[in-house]
């Protein structure tokens, strides 16, 4: 468990990055009420640094372009800006792993992503072990852990076996199933956005989505840069919102890591 002192300190990896209206998913049917994903904590009980997520129903994640990666095609540690729907940065994320993992195990590589607020305080940690993502290995599929504050489990993202569709389950800190994420048959969306729907556990009601925005022919061919949008109910528990951010990173690496994806 992280000490209270460390929660308020600025992580050195963020020192170079400190800073000097939402379209909701249309519903044909009423959303099923559930206490598993709705926010019940008062603002003063929220994990430190997640208070701002309490008022967001749309989150934009923009991957920063690395010049060396764009020129040489070499994988470098991913860096992301996490913004509100107005384009204002609220968090910054930095991936930590080794050169071997990035270049030889790229789409399935293990990583730790540290997410800091605009003061440099680390507020979310995302851990992904090295695992398979093939339907031929159903016992060793992807699983990702999200901590907030660092050292305290906020929830998990677990890949579900399916021969045709990308499927994931969002779990809370007790490993109770909370929501489902279901992607399309084809994730290579030709000149259009690719949507992964966020659904209730019965997979009938859609309450949100994670979208990979098509960023243009040049960007998709010559770089791995990615732009994602997360749309969720504003009253979604902030811990689950943090887990949804982790799910977005996992979807990016599993389906859009190669430069030609998304054409």
Short mmCIF file of C-alpha atoms in Angstrom, two decimals:
data_model
loop_
_atom_site.label_atom_id
_atom_site.label_comp_id
_atom_site.label_asym_id
_atom_site.label_seq_id
_atom_site.Cartn_x
_atom_site.Cartn_y
_atom_site.Cartn_z
CA UNK A 1 0.00 0.00 0.00
CA UNK A 2 1.34 3.45 -0.88
CA UNK A 3 1.95 5.69 2.12
CA UNK A 4 -0.01 8.89 2.55
CA UNK A 5 3.18 10.87 2.15
CA UNK A 6 3.97 9.36 -1.26
CA UNK A 7 0.45 10.11 -2.52
CA UNK A 8 1.08 13.84 -2.29
CA UNK A 9 4.52 13.84 -3.92
CA UNK A 10 5.34 14.56 -7.56
CA UNK A 11 6.67 11.52 -9.41
CA UNK A 12 9.93 12.46 -11.20
CA UNK A 13 8.77 10.91 -14.49
CA UNK A 14 6.20 13.70 -14.87
CA UNK A 15 8.52 16.64 -14.23
CA UNK A 16 8.93 17.45 -17.94
CA UNK A 17 5.21 17.40 -18.65
CA UNK A 18 3.71 19.72 -16.03
CA UNK A 19 1.73 22.60 -17.54
CA UNK A 20 3.08 26.11 -17.62
CA UNK A 21 -20.47 19.99 -25.17
CA UNK A 22 -20.71 16.24 -24.82
CA UNK A 23 -22.70 14.00 -27.18
CA UNK A 24 -24.16 11.23 -25.06
CA UNK A 25 -24.89 7.79 -26.40
CA UNK A 26 -28.45 7.60 -27.59
CA UNK A 27 -30.62 5.10 -25.75
CA UNK A 28 -33.53 3.28 -27.32
CA UNK A 29 -34.35 1.67 -23.99
CA UNK A 30 -34.03 2.99 -20.43
CA UNK A 31 -30.76 2.16 -18.73
CA UNK A 32 -31.06 -0.47 -16.05
CA UNK A 33 -30.42 1.06 -12.62
CA UNK A 34 -27.58 -0.62 -10.76
CA UNK A 35 -25.75 0.21 -7.57
CA UNK A 36 -22.60 -1.54 -8.85
CA UNK A 37 -21.51 1.29 -11.14
CA UNK A 38 -23.30 4.38 -9.84
CA UNK A 39 -21.44 6.90 -7.73
CA UNK A 40 -22.41 6.62 -4.07
CA UNK A 41 -19.45 8.27 -2.34
CA UNK A 42 -19.60 11.92 -1.44
CA UNK A 43 -16.95 14.14 -2.99
CA UNK A 44 -14.87 14.24 0.18
CA UNK A 45 -14.66 10.41 0.17
CA UNK A 46 -13.34 10.09 -3.38
CA UNK A 47 -9.80 8.86 -4.06
CA UNK A 48 -7.44 11.85 -4.06
CA UNK A 49 -7.04 13.26 -7.55
CA UNK A 50 -10.22 11.72 -8.96
CA UNK A 51 -12.57 14.48 -7.80
CA UNK A 52 -12.55 16.06 -11.26
CA UNK A 53 -13.74 12.83 -12.89
CA UNK A 54 -16.90 13.11 -10.80
CA UNK A 55 -18.28 15.78 -13.15
CA UNK A 56 -17.18 14.29 -16.48
CA UNK A 57 -19.27 12.20 -18.86
CA UNK A 58 -16.76 12.42 -21.70
CA UNK A 59 -13.01 11.86 -21.56
CA UNK A 60 -10.61 12.40 -24.46
CA UNK A 61 -7.30 10.52 -24.60
CA UNK A 62 -4.69 11.81 -27.02
CA UNK A 63 -1.44 9.95 -27.63
CA UNK A 64 1.54 12.23 -28.12
CA UNK A 65 3.55 11.70 -31.30
CA UNK A 66 7.17 10.68 -30.78
CA UNK A 67 9.43 12.12 -33.50
CA UNK A 68 11.95 9.25 -33.23
CA UNK A 69 9.16 6.68 -33.51
CA UNK A 70 7.63 8.47 -36.51
CA UNK A 71 10.97 8.68 -38.38
CA UNK A 72 12.60 5.34 -37.51
CA UNK A 73 9.57 3.19 -36.75
CA UNK A 74 11.05 2.32 -33.34
CA UNK A 75 8.66 1.78 -30.44
CA UNK A 76 9.12 4.31 -27.63
CA UNK A 77 7.30 4.60 -24.32
CA UNK A 78 3.78 5.85 -24.95
CA UNK A 79 2.68 9.18 -23.50
CA UNK A 80 -0.91 10.34 -23.38
CA UNK A 81 -2.80 13.50 -22.54
CA UNK A 82 -6.17 12.94 -20.88
CA UNK A 83 -8.56 15.82 -21.50
CA UNK A 84 -12.13 16.93 -20.86
CA UNK A 85 -14.59 17.52 -23.70
CA UNK A 86 -13.30 21.10 -24.07
CA UNK A 87 -9.79 19.85 -24.82
CA UNK A 88 -8.38 20.96 -21.47
CA UNK A 89 -5.77 18.62 -20.06
CA UNK A 90 -6.68 17.11 -16.71
CA UNK A 91 -4.17 14.24 -16.50
CA UNK A 92 -0.96 13.10 -18.15
CA UNK A 93 0.01 9.43 -18.58
CA UNK A 94 3.45 7.87 -19.10
CA UNK A 95 4.12 4.23 -19.92
CA UNK A 96 6.94 2.42 -18.14
CA UNK A 97 8.53 -0.76 -19.51
CA UNK A 98 11.72 -2.03 -21.11
CA UNK A 99 12.95 -1.66 -24.68
CA UNK A 100 12.73 -5.45 -25.11
CA UNK A 101 9.02 -5.48 -24.21
CA UNK A 102 8.17 -2.52 -26.45
CA UNK A 103 9.90 -3.80 -29.58
CA UNK A 104 9.57 -7.61 -29.37
CA UNK A 105 6.30 -8.09 -27.47
CA UNK A 106 4.68 -4.89 -28.67
CA UNK A 107 0.89 -5.56 -28.77
CA UNK A 108 0.89 -7.95 -25.79
CA UNK A 109 3.70 -6.33 -23.80
CA UNK A 110 3.52 -5.87 -20.07
CA UNK A 111 3.53 -2.28 -18.83
CA UNK A 112 2.86 0.09 -16.00
CA UNK A 113 1.17 3.36 -16.93
CA UNK A 114 1.39 6.12 -14.34
CA UNK A 115 -1.22 8.88 -14.55
CA UNK A 116 -0.61 12.22 -12.85
CA UNK A 117 -2.74 15.32 -12.40
CA UNK A 118 -1.61 18.79 -13.45
CA UNK A 119 0.41 19.21 -10.23
CA UNK A 120 2.47 16.10 -11.00
CA UNK A 121 0.82 14.00 -8.30
CA UNK A 122 0.36 10.39 -9.38
CA UNK A 123 -3.33 9.56 -8.99
CA UNK A 124 -3.84 6.37 -11.06
CA UNK A 125 -1.57 3.40 -11.77
CA UNK A 126 -2.40 0.89 -14.52
CA UNK A 127 -0.63 -2.49 -14.49
CA UNK A 128 -0.76 -4.98 -17.35
CA UNK A 129 1.12 -8.32 -17.12
CA UNK A 130 2.40 -10.19 -20.15
CA UNK A 131 -0.45 -12.41 -21.30
CA UNK A 132 -1.99 -13.83 -24.48
CA UNK A 133 -4.78 -12.22 -26.49
CA UNK A 134 -5.64 -15.15 -28.74
CA UNK A 135 -8.92 -17.05 -28.59
CA UNK A 136 -6.78 -20.22 -28.76
CA UNK A 137 -5.55 -19.56 -25.20
CA UNK A 138 -8.78 -18.90 -23.23
CA UNK A 139 -7.14 -19.57 -19.86
CA UNK A 140 -4.48 -16.88 -20.22
CA UNK A 141 -6.28 -13.91 -21.76
CA UNK A 142 -5.65 -10.26 -21.01
CA UNK A 143 -6.20 -8.83 -17.54
CA UNK A 144 -5.39 -5.31 -16.39
CA UNK A 145 -5.35 -3.86 -12.86
CA UNK A 146 -6.11 -0.23 -12.04
CA UNK A 147 -5.09 1.38 -8.75
CA UNK A 148 -6.30 4.71 -7.38
CA UNK A 149 -4.64 6.04 -5.36
CA UNK A 150 -1.50 4.06 -6.27
CA UNK A 151 -1.40 0.96 -4.07
CA UNK A 152 -5.18 0.75 -3.64
CA UNK A 153 -7.15 -1.39 -6.10
CA UNK A 154 -9.88 0.49 -7.99
CA UNK A 155 -10.87 -2.31 -10.35
CA UNK A 156 -9.93 -4.65 -13.16
CA UNK A 157 -10.40 -5.11 -16.90
CA UNK A 158 -10.70 -8.79 -17.88
CA UNK A 159 -10.80 -10.09 -21.45
CA UNK A 160 -13.58 -12.62 -22.09
CA UNK A 161 -13.25 -15.50 -24.52
CA UNK A 162 -15.29 -15.09 -27.68
CA UNK A 163 -14.52 -16.53 -31.14
CA UNK A 164 -15.85 -13.50 -33.01
CA UNK A 165 -16.12 -10.32 -30.91
CA UNK A 166 -13.69 -8.45 -28.64
CA UNK A 167 -15.28 -8.69 -25.19
CA UNK A 168 -14.18 -7.43 -21.79
CA UNK A 169 -15.64 -7.27 -18.29
CA UNK A 170 -15.14 -4.29 -16.00
CA UNK A 171 -14.81 -5.38 -12.36
CA UNK A 172 -14.72 -3.37 -9.15
CA UNK A 173 -12.07 -3.64 -6.44
CA UNK A 174 -13.75 -6.81 -5.08
CA UNK A 175 -13.63 -8.47 -8.54
CA UNK A 176 -17.40 -8.21 -8.88
CA UNK A 177 -18.57 -7.82 -12.48
CA UNK A 178 -19.86 -4.29 -13.09
CA UNK A 179 -20.06 -3.61 -16.83
CA UNK A 180 -19.28 -5.20 -20.19
CA UNK A 181 -17.35 -3.81 -23.16
CA UNK A 182 -18.12 -5.29 -26.57
CA UNK A 183 -16.26 -4.33 -29.73
CA UNK A 184 -17.13 -4.79 -33.41
CA UNK A 185 -16.35 -7.83 -35.58
CA UNK A 186 -13.72 -5.79 -37.43
CA UNK A 187 -11.60 -3.20 -35.62
CA UNK A 188 -9.83 -1.86 -38.71
CA UNK A 189 -12.57 0.76 -39.42
CA UNK A 190 -11.98 2.07 -42.93
CA UNK A 191 -11.82 5.87 -42.73
CA UNK A 192 -14.21 5.97 -39.78
CA UNK A 193 -14.34 5.74 -36.01
CA UNK A 194 -14.35 2.35 -34.28
CA UNK A 195 -16.73 2.01 -31.34
CA UNK A 196 -16.52 -0.39 -28.39
CA UNK A 197 -19.89 -0.29 -26.63
CA UNK A 198 -20.13 -0.16 -22.83
CA UNK A 199 -23.07 -2.30 -21.76
CA UNK A 200 -24.91 -3.50 -18.69
CA UNK A 201 -24.10 -7.03 -17.55
CA UNK A 202 -27.04 -8.45 -19.49
CA UNK A 203 -25.41 -7.01 -22.67
CA UNK A 204 -28.79 -5.55 -23.67
CA UNK A 205 -28.56 -1.94 -22.47
CA UNK A 206 -25.82 0.33 -23.84
CA UNK A 207 -24.73 3.03 -21.39
CA UNK A 208 -21.66 4.41 -23.14
CA UNK A 209 -18.81 3.68 -25.52
CA UNK A 210 -15.07 3.85 -26.06
CA UNK A 211 -14.30 5.22 -29.53
CA UNK A 212 -11.09 5.09 -31.54
CA UNK A 213 -11.25 8.25 -33.64
CA UNK A 214 -9.96 8.03 -37.18
CA UNK A 215 -7.18 10.63 -37.31
CA UNK A 216 -6.48 10.74 -41.03
CA UNK A 217 -4.54 8.73 -43.60
CA UNK A 218 -1.11 10.26 -42.92
CA UNK A 219 -1.27 9.80 -39.15
CA UNK A 220 -2.50 6.23 -39.35
CA UNK A 221 0.08 5.09 -41.92
CA UNK A 222 3.21 6.78 -40.58
CA UNK A 223 2.64 6.88 -36.80
CA UNK A 224 0.94 4.89 -34.06
CA UNK A 225 -0.67 8.00 -32.60
CA UNK A 226 -4.16 7.36 -31.28
CA UNK A 227 -7.09 9.49 -30.25
CA UNK A 228 -9.82 7.95 -28.12
CA UNK A 229 -13.05 9.16 -26.58
CA UNK A 230 -14.78 7.65 -23.56
CA UNK A 231 -18.48 8.42 -23.10
CA UNK A 232 -20.10 7.22 -19.87
CA UNK A 233 -22.91 8.34 -17.54
CA UNK A 234 -21.86 11.32 -15.45
CA UNK A 235 -22.91 9.43 -12.29
CA UNK A 236 -20.63 6.47 -13.03
CA UNK A 237 -18.46 5.77 -9.98
CA UNK A 238 -15.16 7.64 -10.36
CA UNK A 239 -13.24 4.45 -9.63
CA UNK A 240 -14.97 2.75 -12.54
CA UNK A 241 -14.22 5.82 -14.70
CA UNK A 242 -10.55 5.31 -13.81
CA UNK A 243 -10.87 1.64 -14.80
CA UNK A 244 -12.45 2.72 -18.10
CA UNK A 245 -9.33 4.81 -18.80
CA UNK A 246 -7.26 1.68 -18.21
CA UNK A 247 -9.56 -0.26 -20.56
CA UNK A 248 -8.94 2.37 -23.23
CA UNK A 249 -5.16 1.84 -22.97
CA UNK A 250 -5.64 -1.93 -23.22
CA UNK A 251 -7.88 -1.63 -26.30
CA UNK A 252 -5.35 0.69 -27.93
CA UNK A 253 -2.46 -1.75 -27.55
CA UNK A 254 -4.46 -4.87 -28.42
CA UNK A 255 -6.17 -3.59 -31.56
CA UNK A 256 -4.51 -0.37 -32.78
CA UNK A 257 -0.82 -0.70 -31.95
CA UNK A 258 0.24 -1.45 -35.53
CA UNK A 259 0.61 1.64 -37.71
CA UNK A 260 -1.73 0.39 -40.43
CA UNK A 261 -4.62 -0.27 -38.07
CA UNK A 262 -7.54 2.04 -38.38
CA UNK A 263 -7.25 2.72 -42.11
#
